Amino acid sequence: MAKIFIAGRVPQLALDLLHTHEVTMFDDHASLISEEELISGVKEADALLCPLSTKVSDKVISQGSKLKIIANFGAGYDNIDIQSAKAHHIYVSNTPGVSTDATAELTMGLILSIMRRMPEGDRLCREKGFNGWAPLFFLGSELKGKTLGIIGLGSIGQAVAKRAKAFDMNIIYYGPHRKSKDVEEMTGANYVSLEDCIKESDVLSIHAPFSPSIHHLINQDTLKMMKKTAYLINAARGPIVDEKALAVALKEHTIAGAALDVFEFEPSITEELKSLDNVVITPHIGNATIETRDAMAEITANNILSVLNGNEPITPVQ
């Protein structure tokens, strides 16, 4: 019987699939696991199941002398020292693909929320109330006819584009490589340069995977390139956006607004953003649906079971 350490609470489905092995789970509702607790958990473990929020450093990996796999509960894996895992001959797996629809749906929700001022209106109704309907009261912007610029037309970017078509938006995109004609026809997206994508968009939505090359892609200079009436959406990775520069741009109305589901120093959020009405912030809930988290749990558990049975993981990172 193998020993499996789970570094945070996960859906019951994962526990059910792993029940034939000895499973220990960090079960604190109020906080994330500390590095010391993680090291203690991996010392005798054959497998580590860790949420995306858990940092698995070389120090942690070096203590897992029996580890065969680090199964990440998330599509990203920048929380894991991949080179260290490789050096210690430990598999790393993730949960790709299953977050697409949930994240695309949330992105459309963010776009609607900021452009139609929904959270701002909710606060008004709860705190002060309003005097009734009036022709110029609480005006927002329609999506119809607006240009949606997508940075990163991968699976999530494509899913967003398809949904945006239903709102009669014009869609442009930028990525390191132009997509096939079939993808462009399916999504209705036209390929443009990064500069044109930033300058022409009424809504600029980021869906690129993080890499050091795009750290602070959205910064003081690129924010100034955007239309004053434009909105920035980020449901990808926080460090792609320079939050301090964004806070200044929002306060000075360099752009009209922003909606963020991820943050540069997550879980911390730049304080200036919290007090602004022209920004919507949600707590990294892009794929936080029952359906998606169960699918992630199934993939993660099956990756572990595959390795413990002497095979490679089903969705390996390396």
CSV table of C-alpha atoms in Angstrom, one decimal:
chain,number,residue,atom,x,y,z
A,1,MET,CA,0.0,0.0,0.0
A,2,ALA,CA,1.5,3.3,-1.1
A,3,LYS,CA,1.4,6.5,0.9
A,4,ILE,CA,-0.2,9.6,-0.6
A,5,PHE,CA,0.0,13.0,0.9
A,6,ILE,CA,-2.6,15.6,-0.2
A,7,ALA,CA,-1.5,19.2,0.6
A,8,GLY,CA,-5.0,20.7,0.8
A,9,ARG,CA,-8.7,19.9,0.7
A,10,VAL,CA,-9.9,18.4,-2.6
A,11,PRO,CA,-13.2,17.0,-3.9
A,12,GLN,CA,-14.3,13.7,-2.4
A,13,LEU,CA,-14.1,12.1,-5.8
A,14,ALA,CA,-10.2,12.1,-5.5
A,15,LEU,CA,-10.3,10.5,-2.1
A,16,ASP,CA,-12.7,7.8,-3.4
A,17,LEU,CA,-10.4,6.9,-6.3
A,18,LEU,CA,-7.4,6.7,-4.0
A,19,HIS,CA,-9.0,4.8,-1.2
A,20,THR,CA,-7.0,1.6,-1.7
A,21,HIS,CA,-3.9,3.5,-0.6
A,22,GLU,CA,-2.9,5.2,2.7
A,23,VAL,CA,-4.0,8.8,2.2
A,24,THR,CA,-3.1,11.7,4.5
A,25,MET,CA,-4.6,15.1,3.8
A,26,PHE,CA,-3.9,18.6,5.2
A,27,ASP,CA,-7.4,19.5,6.2
A,28,ASP,CA,-7.1,23.1,7.5
A,29,HIS,CA,-10.1,25.1,6.3
A,30,ALA,CA,-8.6,28.5,7.2
A,31,SER,CA,-5.1,28.5,5.8
A,32,LEU,CA,-2.7,27.1,3.2
A,33,ILE,CA,-0.2,24.5,4.1
A,34,SER,CA,3.2,25.9,5.3
A,35,GLU,CA,6.5,24.7,3.9
A,36,GLU,CA,7.3,23.0,7.1
A,37,GLU,CA,4.0,21.1,7.1
A,38,LEU,CA,4.5,20.2,3.5
A,39,ILE,CA,8.0,18.8,4.1
A,40,SER,CA,6.7,16.7,7.0
A,41,GLY,CA,4.0,15.4,4.7
A,42,VAL,CA,6.2,14.3,1.8
A,43,LYS,CA,9.0,12.7,3.8
A,44,GLU,CA,7.4,9.2,3.7
A,45,ALA,CA,5.1,9.8,0.8
A,46,ASP,CA,5.1,7.9,-2.5
A,47,ALA,CA,2.9,10.6,-4.1
A,48,LEU,CA,2.1,14.2,-3.5
A,49,LEU,CA,-1.2,15.7,-4.6
A,50,CYS,CA,-1.0,19.5,-4.4
A,51,PRO,CA,-3.3,22.4,-5.2
A,52,LEU,CA,-2.0,25.1,-7.6
A,53,SER,CA,-1.6,27.4,-4.6
A,54,THR,CA,1.0,25.1,-2.9
A,55,LYS,CA,4.6,26.0,-3.6
A,56,VAL,CA,6.7,22.9,-4.1
A,57,SER,CA,10.3,24.1,-3.9
A,58,ASP,CA,13.6,22.3,-4.3
A,59,LYS,CA,13.8,22.2,-0.5
A,60,VAL,CA,10.4,20.3,-0.3
A,61,ILE,CA,11.3,18.0,-3.2
A,62,SER,CA,14.7,17.1,-1.7
A,63,GLN,CA,12.9,15.8,1.4
A,64,GLY,CA,10.6,13.5,-0.5
A,65,SER,CA,13.0,10.6,-1.0
A,66,LYS,CA,10.3,8.2,-1.9
A,67,LEU,CA,8.3,10.5,-4.1
A,68,LYS,CA,7.4,9.1,-7.5
A,69,ILE,CA,4.9,11.8,-8.6
A,70,ILE,CA,3.8,15.3,-7.8
A,71,ALA,CA,0.3,15.5,-9.1
A,72,ASN,CA,-0.7,19.2,-9.5
A,73,PHE,CA,-4.4,20.1,-9.0
A,74,GLY,CA,-4.4,22.7,-11.7
A,75,ALA,CA,-3.6,23.3,-15.3
A,76,GLY,CA,-0.6,25.5,-14.5
A,77,TYR,CA,2.5,24.2,-12.7
A,78,ASP,CA,4.7,27.3,-12.1
A,79,ASN,CA,4.2,26.5,-8.4
A,80,ILE,CA,6.5,23.5,-8.7
A,81,ASP,CA,10.3,23.5,-9.2
A,82,ILE,CA,10.2,21.4,-12.4
A,83,GLN,CA,14.0,21.2,-12.7
A,84,SER,CA,14.3,19.9,-9.2
A,85,ALA,CA,11.6,17.3,-9.8
A,86,LYS,CA,13.4,16.2,-13.0
A,87,ALA,CA,16.7,16.0,-11.2
A,88,HIS,CA,15.1,13.7,-8.5
A,89,HIS,CA,13.4,11.6,-11.2
A,90,ILE,CA,9.9,12.5,-10.0
A,91,TYR,CA,7.1,12.8,-12.4
A,92,VAL,CA,5.0,16.0,-12.5
A,93,SER,CA,1.5,16.0,-13.8
A,94,ASN,CA,-1.3,18.6,-14.2
A,95,THR,CA,-4.9,18.8,-15.2
A,96,PRO,CA,-5.1,20.4,-18.7
A,97,GLY,CA,-8.1,21.1,-20.8
A,98,VAL,CA,-10.9,20.7,-18.2
A,99,SER,CA,-10.9,24.3,-17.2
A,100,THR,CA,-11.8,25.7,-20.6
A,101,ASP,CA,-15.5,26.2,-20.4
A,102,ALA,CA,-15.7,27.3,-16.8
A,103,THR,CA,-12.9,29.9,-17.3
A,104,ALA,CA,-14.5,31.1,-20.5
A,105,GLU,CA,-17.8,31.5,-18.8
A,106,LEU,CA,-16.3,33.5,-16.0
A,107,THR,CA,-14.5,35.7,-18.5
A,108,MET,CA,-17.7,36.7,-20.1
A,109,GLY,CA,-19.2,37.3,-16.6
A,110,LEU,CA,-16.2,39.6,-15.9
A,111,ILE,CA,-16.7,41.5,-19.1
A,112,LEU,CA,-20.4,42.0,-18.5
A,113,SER,CA,-19.8,42.9,-14.8
A,114,ILE,CA,-17.4,45.7,-15.5
A,115,MET,CA,-19.0,47.1,-18.6
A,116,ARG,CA,-22.5,47.1,-17.1
A,117,ARG,CA,-21.3,48.1,-13.7
A,118,MET,CA,-23.0,45.2,-11.9
A,119,PRO,CA,-21.0,44.9,-8.7
A,120,GLU,CA,-21.0,48.7,-8.4
A,121,GLY,CA,-24.8,48.7,-8.8
A,122,ASP,CA,-25.1,45.9,-6.2
A,123,ARG,CA,-23.1,48.0,-3.7
A,124,LEU,CA,-25.2,51.0,-4.4
A,125,CYS,CA,-28.5,49.1,-3.8
A,126,ARG,CA,-27.3,47.6,-0.6
A,127,GLU,CA,-25.6,50.6,0.9
A,128,LYS,CA,-27.4,53.8,-0.2
A,129,GLY,CA,-30.3,52.8,-2.5
A,130,PHE,CA,-31.3,54.8,-5.5
A,131,ASN,CA,-34.0,57.3,-6.5
A,132,GLY,CA,-35.4,55.3,-9.4
A,133,TRP,CA,-35.0,55.0,-13.2
A,134,ALA,CA,-33.6,58.0,-15.0
A,135,PRO,CA,-32.3,58.4,-18.6
A,136,LEU,CA,-28.7,59.1,-17.6
A,137,PHE,CA,-28.5,57.1,-14.4
A,138,PHE,CA,-25.8,54.4,-14.1
A,139,LEU,CA,-24.9,54.2,-17.7
A,140,GLY,CA,-22.6,51.3,-18.9
A,141,SER,CA,-21.5,50.0,-22.3
A,142,GLU,CA,-23.0,47.4,-24.5
A,143,LEU,CA,-20.9,44.5,-25.9
A,144,LYS,CA,-22.6,44.5,-29.3
A,145,GLY,CA,-20.4,46.0,-31.9
A,146,LYS,CA,-17.4,46.3,-29.6
A,147,THR,CA,-14.0,44.9,-30.5
A,148,LEU,CA,-12.7,42.1,-28.2
A,149,GLY,CA,-9.0,41.6,-28.3
A,150,ILE,CA,-7.7,38.3,-27.1
A,151,ILE,CA,-4.1,37.8,-26.1
A,152,GLY,CA,-3.6,34.0,-26.4
A,153,LEU,CA,-6.0,32.2,-28.6
A,154,GLY,CA,-5.5,28.7,-27.0
A,155,SER,CA,-8.4,26.6,-25.9
A,156,ILE,CA,-9.7,29.1,-23.4
A,157,GLY,CA,-9.2,32.1,-25.7
A,158,GLN,CA,-11.1,30.2,-28.4
A,159,ALA,CA,-13.9,29.4,-26.0
A,160,VAL,CA,-14.2,33.1,-25.1
A,161,ALA,CA,-14.2,34.1,-28.7
A,162,LYS,CA,-17.1,31.7,-29.5
A,163,ARG,CA,-19.1,33.1,-26.6
A,164,ALA,CA,-18.3,36.7,-27.6
A,165,LYS,CA,-19.6,36.0,-31.1
A,166,ALA,CA,-23.1,35.4,-29.5
A,167,PHE,CA,-22.9,39.0,-28.2
A,168,ASP,CA,-22.1,40.3,-31.7
A,169,MET,CA,-18.6,41.4,-30.8
A,170,ASN,CA,-15.8,41.9,-33.3
A,171,ILE,CA,-12.9,39.6,-32.4
A,172,ILE,CA,-9.2,40.1,-32.9
A,173,TYR,CA,-6.3,38.2,-31.4
A,174,TYR,CA,-2.6,38.1,-30.9
A,175,GLY,CA,-0.4,35.1,-30.1
A,176,PRO,CA,3.2,34.0,-30.8
A,177,HIS,CA,1.8,32.0,-33.8
A,178,ARG,CA,-1.1,32.5,-36.0
A,179,LYS,CA,-3.9,29.9,-35.7
A,180,SER,CA,-5.1,27.8,-38.6
A,181,LYS,CA,-7.8,29.1,-41.0
A,182,ASP,CA,-10.2,26.6,-39.5
A,183,VAL,CA,-9.7,28.0,-36.0
A,184,GLU,CA,-10.1,31.5,-37.2
A,185,GLU,CA,-13.3,30.7,-39.1
A,186,MET,CA,-14.7,28.8,-36.1
A,187,THR,CA,-14.0,31.6,-33.6
A,188,GLY,CA,-14.5,34.6,-36.0
A,189,ALA,CA,-11.1,35.9,-34.8
A,190,ASN,CA,-8.7,37.9,-37.0
A,191,TYR,CA,-5.0,37.8,-36.3
A,192,VAL,CA,-3.3,41.2,-35.6
A,193,SER,CA,0.0,42.4,-34.1
A,194,LEU,CA,0.3,42.8,-30.4
A,195,GLU,CA,0.4,46.5,-30.7
A,196,ASP,CA,-2.8,46.6,-32.9
A,197,CYS,CA,-4.5,44.2,-30.5
A,198,ILE,CA,-3.8,46.5,-27.6
A,199,LYS,CA,-4.7,49.7,-29.5
A,200,GLU,CA,-7.8,48.5,-31.3
A,201,SER,CA,-9.6,46.6,-28.5
A,202,ASP,CA,-12.6,47.9,-26.6
A,203,VAL,CA,-12.1,44.9,-24.3
A,204,LEU,CA,-8.6,43.4,-24.0
A,205,SER,CA,-8.8,39.9,-22.5
A,206,ILE,CA,-5.7,37.9,-21.5
A,207,HIS,CA,-5.6,34.2,-21.9
A,208,ALA,CA,-1.9,33.4,-22.4
A,209,PRO,CA,0.0,30.9,-20.3
A,210,PHE,CA,2.5,32.6,-18.1
A,211,SER,CA,6.2,32.7,-19.0
A,212,PRO,CA,9.0,35.1,-17.9
A,213,SER,CA,8.9,36.6,-21.4
A,214,ILE,CA,5.4,38.1,-20.8
A,215,HIS,CA,5.9,39.2,-17.2
A,216,HIS,CA,4.4,42.7,-17.0
A,217,LEU,CA,3.3,42.5,-20.6
A,218,ILE,CA,0.6,44.9,-19.5
A,219,ASN,CA,2.5,47.8,-18.0
A,220,GLN,CA,2.5,51.6,-17.9
A,221,ASP,CA,3.4,51.9,-21.6
A,222,THR,CA,1.0,49.3,-22.9
A,223,LEU,CA,-1.8,50.7,-20.8
A,224,LYS,CA,-1.3,54.1,-22.4
A,225,MET,CA,-1.7,52.4,-25.8
A,226,MET,CA,-5.2,51.3,-24.9
A,227,LYS,CA,-8.3,53.3,-25.7
A,228,LYS,CA,-9.5,55.5,-22.8
A,229,THR,CA,-12.8,53.8,-23.2
A,230,ALA,CA,-11.3,50.3,-23.1
A,231,TYR,CA,-11.5,47.6,-20.4
A,232,LEU,CA,-8.8,45.1,-19.4
A,233,ILE,CA,-9.7,41.5,-18.4
A,234,ASN,CA,-7.3,39.1,-16.8
A,235,ALA,CA,-8.4,35.5,-16.0
A,236,ALA,CA,-5.0,34.0,-16.9
A,237,ARG,CA,-2.0,34.7,-14.6
A,238,GLY,CA,-1.5,37.7,-12.3
A,239,PRO,CA,2.1,38.6,-13.1
A,240,ILE,CA,1.3,39.3,-16.7
A,241,VAL,CA,-0.2,42.6,-15.4
A,242,ASP,CA,1.8,45.2,-13.5
A,243,GLU,CA,-0.8,45.9,-10.8
A,244,LYS,CA,0.7,49.2,-9.6
A,245,ALA,CA,0.7,50.6,-13.1
A,246,LEU,CA,-2.9,49.3,-13.6
A,247,ALA,CA,-4.0,51.0,-10.3
A,248,VAL,CA,-2.6,54.3,-11.6
A,249,ALA,CA,-4.2,53.9,-15.0
A,250,LEU,CA,-7.6,53.2,-13.4
A,251,LYS,CA,-7.4,56.2,-11.0
A,252,GLU,CA,-6.3,58.5,-13.7
A,253,HIS,CA,-8.9,57.0,-16.2
A,254,THR,CA,-6.2,56.1,-18.7
A,255,ILE,CA,-8.6,53.2,-19.4
A,256,ALA,CA,-12.2,52.8,-18.4
A,257,GLY,CA,-12.0,49.8,-16.2
A,258,ALA,CA,-10.6,46.4,-15.4
A,259,ALA,CA,-11.8,43.0,-14.2
A,260,LEU,CA,-9.3,40.6,-12.6
A,261,ASP,CA,-9.6,37.1,-11.4
A,262,VAL,CA,-5.9,36.6,-10.8
A,263,PHE,CA,-3.3,38.8,-9.1
A,264,GLU,CA,0.4,39.6,-9.4
A,265,PHE,CA,1.2,38.7,-5.7
A,266,GLU,CA,-1.6,36.3,-5.2
A,267,PRO,CA,-3.3,35.8,-2.7
A,268,SER,CA,-2.4,39.4,-1.9
A,269,ILE,CA,-4.1,42.1,-3.9
A,270,THR,CA,-2.7,45.5,-4.5
A,271,GLU,CA,-4.5,47.7,-2.0
A,272,GLU,CA,-5.2,50.6,-4.4
A,273,LEU,CA,-7.4,48.3,-6.5
A,274,LYS,CA,-9.8,47.5,-3.7
A,275,SER,CA,-11.0,51.0,-3.3
A,276,LEU,CA,-11.7,51.7,-7.0
A,277,ASP,CA,-15.2,51.5,-8.5
A,278,ASN,CA,-13.9,50.9,-12.0
A,279,VAL,CA,-12.4,47.5,-11.2
A,280,VAL,CA,-14.1,44.2,-10.5
A,281,ILE,CA,-12.0,41.6,-8.5
A,282,THR,CA,-12.8,38.0,-7.9
A,283,PRO,CA,-10.8,35.5,-5.9
A,284,HIS,CA,-9.3,33.3,-8.6
A,285,ILE,CA,-12.5,31.4,-9.3
A,286,GLY,CA,-12.0,30.9,-13.1
A,287,ASN,CA,-12.6,27.1,-12.9
A,288,ALA,CA,-14.4,27.1,-9.6
A,289,THR,CA,-17.4,25.0,-10.6
A,290,ILE,CA,-18.5,21.7,-9.2
A,291,GLU,CA,-18.2,20.1,-12.6
A,292,THR,CA,-14.7,21.3,-13.4
A,293,ARG,CA,-13.2,20.6,-9.9
A,294,ASP,CA,-14.6,17.1,-10.0
A,295,ALA,CA,-13.0,16.6,-13.4
A,296,MET,CA,-9.7,17.9,-12.1
A,297,ALA,CA,-9.9,15.6,-9.1
A,298,GLU,CA,-10.4,12.6,-11.3
A,299,ILE,CA,-7.5,13.4,-13.6
A,300,THR,CA,-5.2,14.1,-10.6
A,301,ALA,CA,-6.1,10.9,-8.8
A,302,ASN,CA,-5.7,8.8,-12.0
A,303,ASN,CA,-2.3,10.3,-12.6
A,304,ILE,CA,-1.2,9.1,-9.2
A,305,LEU,CA,-2.7,5.7,-9.7
A,306,SER,CA,-1.1,5.3,-13.0
A,307,VAL,CA,2.4,6.0,-11.6
A,308,LEU,CA,1.9,3.9,-8.6
A,309,ASN,CA,1.0,1.0,-10.9
A,310,GLY,CA,4.3,1.4,-12.7
A,311,ASN,CA,3.2,3.5,-15.6
A,312,GLU,CA,3.7,7.1,-16.7
A,313,PRO,CA,1.1,9.7,-15.7
A,314,ILE,CA,-1.8,10.3,-18.0
A,315,THR,CA,-1.2,14.0,-18.3
A,316,PRO,CA,2.5,14.5,-17.6
A,317,VAL,CA,4.2,17.9,-17.5
A,318,GLN,CA,7.6,16.0,-17.8
